[in-house]
Amino acid sequence: MRRMFRLLPALLVLSAAFLLSACQRGEADKALLQAPAVGDLYAAELSAFSDYEFTDDKQTAIDPAYGLMKVVAVEDDGVVVVTENAALGTRDRARSDIKDPSTIVFDDSERISISKADLAKAYEDDLIYVVRRPTAE
């Protein structure tokens, strides 16, 4: 029982650090959405933005469909994005793909305009759940 009480402060510190990190990441994501740049990547629920139906290898509809969107143009009040060619039924793959999008192929045939207000709302509604600005290498 004593050992458990000794671990409690450490667990509280770790929990607080995790929450602080999550809050900071959220603020960083919001800042990127407020000042978008060409090349920005969004892990998102693609079916909330695209008019296309996403399917799996067996041509079964995926709804909701998750994947990446890439900013291809920045306009006065928003952005133009394209979606990746493939989508999945879970968020996990997009979360990992956004870290290294080198194998992702984007579909330039559908360009989607999103206002800055709608970007903020989509993030608030968790339709966009990770934002990344790739650095020049």
C-alpha atoms as one frame of an Amber mdcrd trajectory, in Angstrom:
protein
   0.000   0.000   0.000   2.876   2.379   0.802   4.446   1.693  -2.566   1.213
   2.696  -4.262   1.169   6.018  -2.414   4.771   6.627  -3.461   3.837   6.076
  -7.098   0.823   8.369  -6.940   2.811  11.657  -7.170   4.777  10.310 -10.140
   1.561   9.319 -11.899   0.072  12.745 -11.230   3.153  14.468 -12.665   3.079
  12.253 -15.773  -0.639  12.889 -16.252  -0.152  16.637 -15.919   2.736  16.567
 -18.416   0.631  14.616 -20.901  -2.278  17.057 -20.582   0.031  20.052 -20.962
   1.582  18.512 -24.075  -1.848  17.843 -25.579  -2.975  21.414 -24.881   0.191
  22.843 -26.427  -0.234  20.643 -29.512  -3.819  21.817 -29.840  -2.728  25.452
 -29.660   0.008  24.827 -32.247  -2.525  23.165 -34.566  -4.925  26.108 -34.194
  -2.129  28.582 -34.977  -1.286  26.691 -38.188  -4.959  26.671 -39.201  -5.200
  30.436 -38.653  -2.131  31.080 -40.833  -2.193  28.291 -43.434   0.573  27.696
 -45.968   0.824  25.684 -49.170   2.010  22.197 -48.256   0.296  22.045 -44.860
  -1.125  18.607 -44.102  -4.324  17.815 -42.232  -5.275  14.401 -40.874  -9.025
  14.505 -41.324 -12.311  12.775 -41.835 -12.151  12.958 -45.638 -15.800  12.056
 -46.106 -16.758  15.289 -44.319 -15.026  17.355 -47.029 -14.988  15.335 -50.247
 -17.898  14.644 -52.572 -16.255  11.384 -53.649 -17.077   8.041 -52.096 -14.047
   6.270 -50.665 -13.880   2.480 -50.983 -11.603  -0.286 -49.753  -9.816  -2.917
 -51.871 -13.094  -4.826 -52.265 -14.924  -1.677 -53.436 -16.920  -1.525 -50.193
 -17.762   2.033 -49.158 -15.761   3.477 -46.257 -17.855   5.893 -44.215 -16.534
   7.722 -42.399 -13.296   7.732 -44.367 -10.095   9.065 -42.803  -6.861  10.197
 -44.422  -4.738  13.202 -45.301  -5.535  16.472 -47.018  -2.853  18.773 -48.422
  -3.112  22.541 -48.880  -2.412  23.375 -52.542  -3.444  27.049 -52.457  -4.021
  29.734 -49.853  -6.722  32.295 -50.589  -7.746  35.477 -48.761 -10.311  33.726
 -46.589  -9.195  30.118 -46.646  -7.443  27.285 -48.399  -7.814  24.870 -51.276
  -6.979  21.265 -50.392  -6.725  17.936 -52.162  -7.321  14.568 -50.509  -5.137
  11.515 -50.646  -6.136   8.765 -53.076  -6.693   6.154 -50.388  -8.678   6.272
 -47.181  -9.271   4.046 -44.200 -12.067   3.509 -41.738  -9.915   4.494 -38.735
  -7.876   7.553 -37.796  -4.733   5.675 -36.773  -3.121   5.376 -40.203  -3.560
   9.079 -41.001  -1.951   9.951 -37.654   1.135   7.949 -38.626   1.120   8.951
 -42.319   1.183  12.656 -41.452   4.594  12.128 -39.817   6.042  10.785 -43.084
   3.791  11.488 -46.081   6.436  10.468 -48.648   4.383   7.481 -49.855   1.049
   9.322 -50.009  -0.424  10.073 -53.435  -2.856  12.975 -53.579  -5.815  13.283
 -55.945  -5.547  16.593 -57.804  -8.862  16.070 -59.617 -10.982  17.310 -56.699
  -9.996  20.665 -55.240 -11.883  21.550 -52.091 -12.172  25.147 -50.851 -12.415
  25.588 -47.083 -12.765  28.964 -45.368 -10.613  29.785 -42.338 -13.769  29.834
 -40.213 -14.713  26.365 -41.480 -11.161  25.111 -40.813 -11.422  26.270 -37.197
 -14.886  24.721 -36.851 -13.697  21.437 -38.404 -10.836  21.293 -35.889 -13.215
  22.090 -33.040 -15.581  19.356 -34.271 -12.648  16.906 -34.580 -13.107  16.513
 -38.348  -9.512  17.756 -38.668  -7.554  16.193 -35.824  -3.845  16.666 -36.620
  -2.166  19.563 -38.432   1.421  19.526 -39.682   3.573  21.946 -41.624   6.383
  19.995 -43.281   9.749  21.680 -42.971  12.042  22.286 -45.916  14.896  19.807
 -45.947
